[in-house]
Coordinates of C-alpha atoms and ligand atoms in Angstrom, one line a residue:
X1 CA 0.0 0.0 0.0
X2 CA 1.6 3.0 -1.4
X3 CA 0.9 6.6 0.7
X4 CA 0.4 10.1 -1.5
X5 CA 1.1 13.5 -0.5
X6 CA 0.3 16.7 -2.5
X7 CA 3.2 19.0 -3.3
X8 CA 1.9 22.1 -4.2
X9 CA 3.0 23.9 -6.9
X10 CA 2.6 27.1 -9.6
X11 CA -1.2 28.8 -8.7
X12 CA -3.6 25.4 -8.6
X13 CA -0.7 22.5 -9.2
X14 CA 0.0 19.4 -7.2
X15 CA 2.7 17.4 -7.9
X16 CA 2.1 14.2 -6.1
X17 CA 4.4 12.5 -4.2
X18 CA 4.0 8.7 -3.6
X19 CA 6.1 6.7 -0.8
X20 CA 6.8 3.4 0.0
X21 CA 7.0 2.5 3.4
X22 CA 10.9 2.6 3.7
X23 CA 11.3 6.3 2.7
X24 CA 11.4 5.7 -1.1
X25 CA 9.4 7.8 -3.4
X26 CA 8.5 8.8 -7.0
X27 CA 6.7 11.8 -8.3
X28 CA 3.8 12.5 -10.5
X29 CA 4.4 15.6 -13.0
X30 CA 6.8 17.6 -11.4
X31 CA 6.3 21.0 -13.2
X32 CA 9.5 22.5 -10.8
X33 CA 11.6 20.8 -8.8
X34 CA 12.0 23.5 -6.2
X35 CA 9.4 22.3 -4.3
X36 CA 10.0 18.6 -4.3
X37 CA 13.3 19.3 -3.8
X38 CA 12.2 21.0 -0.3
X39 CA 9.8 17.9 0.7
X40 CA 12.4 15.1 0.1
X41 CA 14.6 17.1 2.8
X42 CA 12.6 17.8 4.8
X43 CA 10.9 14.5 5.1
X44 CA 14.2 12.6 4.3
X45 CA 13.1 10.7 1.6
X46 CA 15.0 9.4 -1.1
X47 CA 13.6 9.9 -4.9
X48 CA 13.5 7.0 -7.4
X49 CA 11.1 7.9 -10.2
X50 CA 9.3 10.5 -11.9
X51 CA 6.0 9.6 -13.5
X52 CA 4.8 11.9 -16.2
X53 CA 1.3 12.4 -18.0
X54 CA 1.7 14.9 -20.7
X55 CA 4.4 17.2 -21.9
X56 CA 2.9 20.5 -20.3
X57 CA 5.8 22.6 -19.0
X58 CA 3.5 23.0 -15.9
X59 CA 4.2 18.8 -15.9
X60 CA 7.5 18.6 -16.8
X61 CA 9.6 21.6 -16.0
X62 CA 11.5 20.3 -12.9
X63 CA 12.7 17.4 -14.7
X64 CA 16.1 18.7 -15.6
X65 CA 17.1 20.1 -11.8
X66 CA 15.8 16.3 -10.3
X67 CA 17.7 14.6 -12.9
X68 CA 20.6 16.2 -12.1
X69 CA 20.2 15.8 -8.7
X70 CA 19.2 12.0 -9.0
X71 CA 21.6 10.8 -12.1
X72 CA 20.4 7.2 -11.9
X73 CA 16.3 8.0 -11.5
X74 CA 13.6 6.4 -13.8
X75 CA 11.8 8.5 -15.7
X76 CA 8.4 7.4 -17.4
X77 CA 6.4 9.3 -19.5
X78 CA 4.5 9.0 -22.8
X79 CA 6.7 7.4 -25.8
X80 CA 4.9 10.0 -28.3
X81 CA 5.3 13.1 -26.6
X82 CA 8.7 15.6 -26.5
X83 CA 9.6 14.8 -22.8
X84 CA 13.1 15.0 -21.9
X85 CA 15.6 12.7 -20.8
X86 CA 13.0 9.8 -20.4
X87 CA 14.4 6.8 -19.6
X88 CA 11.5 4.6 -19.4
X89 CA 9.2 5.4 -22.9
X90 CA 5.4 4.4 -22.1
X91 CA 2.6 3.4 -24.4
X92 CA -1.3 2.7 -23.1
X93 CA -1.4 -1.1 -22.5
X94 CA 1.8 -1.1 -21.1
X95 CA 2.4 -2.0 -17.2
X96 CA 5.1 -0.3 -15.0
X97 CA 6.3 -1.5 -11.7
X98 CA 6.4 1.2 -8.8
X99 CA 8.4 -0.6 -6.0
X100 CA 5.8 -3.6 -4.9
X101 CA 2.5 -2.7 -6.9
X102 CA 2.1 -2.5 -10.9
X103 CA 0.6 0.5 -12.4
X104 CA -1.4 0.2 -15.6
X105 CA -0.4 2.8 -18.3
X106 CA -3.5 4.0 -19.7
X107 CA -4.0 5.9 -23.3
X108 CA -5.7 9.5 -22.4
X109 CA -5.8 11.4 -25.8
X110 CA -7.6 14.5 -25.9
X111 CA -6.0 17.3 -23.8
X112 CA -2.4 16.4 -25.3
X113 CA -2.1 13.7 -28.4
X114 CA 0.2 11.7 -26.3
X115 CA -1.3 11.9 -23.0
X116 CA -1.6 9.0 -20.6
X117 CA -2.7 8.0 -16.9
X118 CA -1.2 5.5 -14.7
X119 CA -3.7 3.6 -12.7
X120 CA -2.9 0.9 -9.6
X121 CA -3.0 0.3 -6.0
X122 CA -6.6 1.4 -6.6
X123 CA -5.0 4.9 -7.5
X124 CA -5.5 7.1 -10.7
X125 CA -2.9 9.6 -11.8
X126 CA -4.6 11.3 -14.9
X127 CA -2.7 14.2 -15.1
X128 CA -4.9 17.2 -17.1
X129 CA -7.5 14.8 -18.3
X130 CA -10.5 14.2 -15.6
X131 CA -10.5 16.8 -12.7
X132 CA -13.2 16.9 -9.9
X133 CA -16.2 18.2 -11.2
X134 CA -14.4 19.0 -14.6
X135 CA -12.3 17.8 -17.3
X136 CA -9.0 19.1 -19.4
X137 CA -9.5 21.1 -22.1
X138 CA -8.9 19.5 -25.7
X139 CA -6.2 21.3 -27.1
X140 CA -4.8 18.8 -29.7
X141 CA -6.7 15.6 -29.7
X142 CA -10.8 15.7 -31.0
X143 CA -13.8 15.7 -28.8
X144 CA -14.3 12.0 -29.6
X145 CA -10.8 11.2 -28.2
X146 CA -11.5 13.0 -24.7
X147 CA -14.8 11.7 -24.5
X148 CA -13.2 8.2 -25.0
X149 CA -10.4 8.7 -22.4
X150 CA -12.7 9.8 -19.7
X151 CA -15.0 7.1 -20.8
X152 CA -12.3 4.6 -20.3
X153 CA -11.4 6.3 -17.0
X154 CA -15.5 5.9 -15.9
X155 CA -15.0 2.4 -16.4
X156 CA -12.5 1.8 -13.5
X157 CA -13.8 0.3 -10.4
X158 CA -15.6 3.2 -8.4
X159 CA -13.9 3.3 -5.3
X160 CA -10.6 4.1 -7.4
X161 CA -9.2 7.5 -5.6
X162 CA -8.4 10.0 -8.5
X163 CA -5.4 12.2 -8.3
X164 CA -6.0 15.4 -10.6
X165 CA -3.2 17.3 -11.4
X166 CA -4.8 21.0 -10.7
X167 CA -7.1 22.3 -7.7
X168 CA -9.9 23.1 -9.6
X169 CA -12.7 22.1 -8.2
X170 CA -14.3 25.0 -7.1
X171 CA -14.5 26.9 -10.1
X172 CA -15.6 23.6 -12.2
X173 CA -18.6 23.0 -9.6
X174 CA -19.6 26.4 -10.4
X175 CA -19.7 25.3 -13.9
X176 CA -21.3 21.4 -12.6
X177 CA -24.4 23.6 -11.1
X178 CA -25.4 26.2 -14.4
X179 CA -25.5 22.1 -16.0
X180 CA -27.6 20.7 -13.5
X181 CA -28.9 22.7 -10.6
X182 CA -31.1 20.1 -9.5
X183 CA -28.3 17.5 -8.4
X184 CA -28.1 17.1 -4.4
X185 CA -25.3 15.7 -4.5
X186 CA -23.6 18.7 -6.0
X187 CA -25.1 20.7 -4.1
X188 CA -23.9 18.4 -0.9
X189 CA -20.3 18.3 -2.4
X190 CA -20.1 21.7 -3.2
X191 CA -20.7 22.2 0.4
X192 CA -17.6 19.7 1.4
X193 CA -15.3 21.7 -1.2
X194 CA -15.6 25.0 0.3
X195 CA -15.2 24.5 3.8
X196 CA -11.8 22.4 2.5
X197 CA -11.0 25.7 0.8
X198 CA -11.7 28.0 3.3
X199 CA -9.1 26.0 5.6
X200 CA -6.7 25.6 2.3
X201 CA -7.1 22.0 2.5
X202 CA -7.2 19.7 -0.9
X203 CA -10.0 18.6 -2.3
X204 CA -8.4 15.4 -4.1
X205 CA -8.2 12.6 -4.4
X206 CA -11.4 12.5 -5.7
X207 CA -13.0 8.7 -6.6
X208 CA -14.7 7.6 -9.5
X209 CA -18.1 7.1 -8.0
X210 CA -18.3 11.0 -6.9
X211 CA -17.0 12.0 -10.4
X212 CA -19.9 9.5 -11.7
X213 CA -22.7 12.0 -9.3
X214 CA -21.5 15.2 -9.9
X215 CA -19.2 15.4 -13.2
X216 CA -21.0 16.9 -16.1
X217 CA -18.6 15.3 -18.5
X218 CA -18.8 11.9 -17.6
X219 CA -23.0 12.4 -17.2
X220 CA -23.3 13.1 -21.1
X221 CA -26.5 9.8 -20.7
X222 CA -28.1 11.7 -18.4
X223 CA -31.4 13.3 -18.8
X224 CA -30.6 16.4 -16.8
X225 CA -26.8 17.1 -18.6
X226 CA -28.5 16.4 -22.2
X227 CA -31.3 18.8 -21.6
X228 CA -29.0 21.7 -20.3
X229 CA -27.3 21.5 -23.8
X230 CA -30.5 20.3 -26.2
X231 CA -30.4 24.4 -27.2
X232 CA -26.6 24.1 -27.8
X233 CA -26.5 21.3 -30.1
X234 CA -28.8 19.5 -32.9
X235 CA -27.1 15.8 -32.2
X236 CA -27.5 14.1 -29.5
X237 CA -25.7 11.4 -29.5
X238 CA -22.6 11.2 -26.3
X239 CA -19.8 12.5 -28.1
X240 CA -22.3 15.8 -30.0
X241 CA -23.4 16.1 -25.9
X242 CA -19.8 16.6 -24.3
X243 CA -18.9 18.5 -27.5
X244 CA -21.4 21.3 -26.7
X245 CA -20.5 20.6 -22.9
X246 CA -17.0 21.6 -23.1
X247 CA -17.2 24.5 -26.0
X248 CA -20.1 25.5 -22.9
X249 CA -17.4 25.8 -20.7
X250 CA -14.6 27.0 -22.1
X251 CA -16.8 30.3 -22.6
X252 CA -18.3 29.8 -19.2
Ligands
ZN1 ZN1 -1.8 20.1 -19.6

């Protein structure tokens, strides 16, 4: 069983830190190294890997300094994406080992073309695909292809813990309620988010059942989500749905 810490970073970034039980870590998308740099210290820990989603320099930018400081560390990331010094290329299907679990390397295309997720120990690391409440925004896949990653990542066993790679929950259940502002369970959750931000606290992990109740984008089937949009779009098939969803929010 594998323990995770945030490491905050930038405005809304966590770069998450997961530790074995003998003080040996790895590190989801470190976007600087300034930070992590600070925690291994002072928590005397002893980096071995860096896991990355998606070539973002808000992902990737403290690669270089942690390499240098680490010569021999792994570094995974996607095979088809411009990350430096990888040492460990990753495509979806394969499986990595993270000292005693596996992690399944899951294709995510949508936000980036060569994004991916890394799911295991009944953890999700998806990077800038599914957030709480939200999802990334499609900046060089199609609509179909993040509809079909967050698809895959609805699929996972509910109780999954989901480890988004920005705090933006708050601002996306704003979003979540102008979609459907009958839900009560976003309205019960919205309530949970802001007394965690009011005392600065995280609101992640998130699972996949809550992202199931409350996430417009993986509720494109329901009723509620498809009759919010029906004056937005002439389709209404899944993929036409999260289409007018997201070009919804990206204005909102
Ligand atoms: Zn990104």
């Amino acid at each position: 069983m594998l323990d995770i810490k945030s490491i905050p970073a930038f405005n809304d970034n966590y770069i998450w830190l997961i530790q074995n039980s003998d003080r040996r870590c790895a590190v989801v998308d470190p976007g600087d190294a300034a930070p992590v740099l600070a925690y291994l210290q002072q928590h005397e820990l002893t980096l071995e890997a860096i896991l990355i989603t998606h070539h973002h320099h808000d992902h990737i930018g403290g690669i270089p300094e942690l390499v240098r400081q680490f010569p021999t560390i792994d570094v995974v990331g996607p095979a088809n994406e411009p990350v430096p010094t990888l040492t460990h290329p990753v495509e979806a299907g394969d499986q990595i080992h993270l000292f005693d679990e596996v992690f399944f390397v899951l294709g995510l295309e949508g936000h980036t073309l060569g994004h991916v997720g890394y799911v295991g120990d009944g953890k999700l690391f998806c990077g800038d695909t599914l957030f709480s409440a939200g999802c990334g925004r499609v900046f060089e896949g199609t609509m179909e292809q993040m509809h079909q990653s967050l698809s895959k990542l609805a699929a996972l066993p509910e109780e999954t813990e989901v480890y988004c790679a920005h705090e933006y929950t708050s601002s996306n259940l704003a979003f979540a309620m102008a979609v459907e502002p009958d839900n009560a369970q976003l309205q019960k959750y919205r309530e949970e988010v802001n007394r965690l931000r009011a005392q600065n606290k995280p609101t992640l992990p998130t699972t996949i059942r809550r992202e199931k109740w409350i996430n417009p984008f993986l509720r494109v089937d329901e009723a509620s989500v498809i009759k919010s949009v029906s004056n937005r779009t002439t389709q209404m098939d899944p993929v036409s749905i999260f289409t007018a969803l997201r070009e919804w929010k990206n204005e909102f």
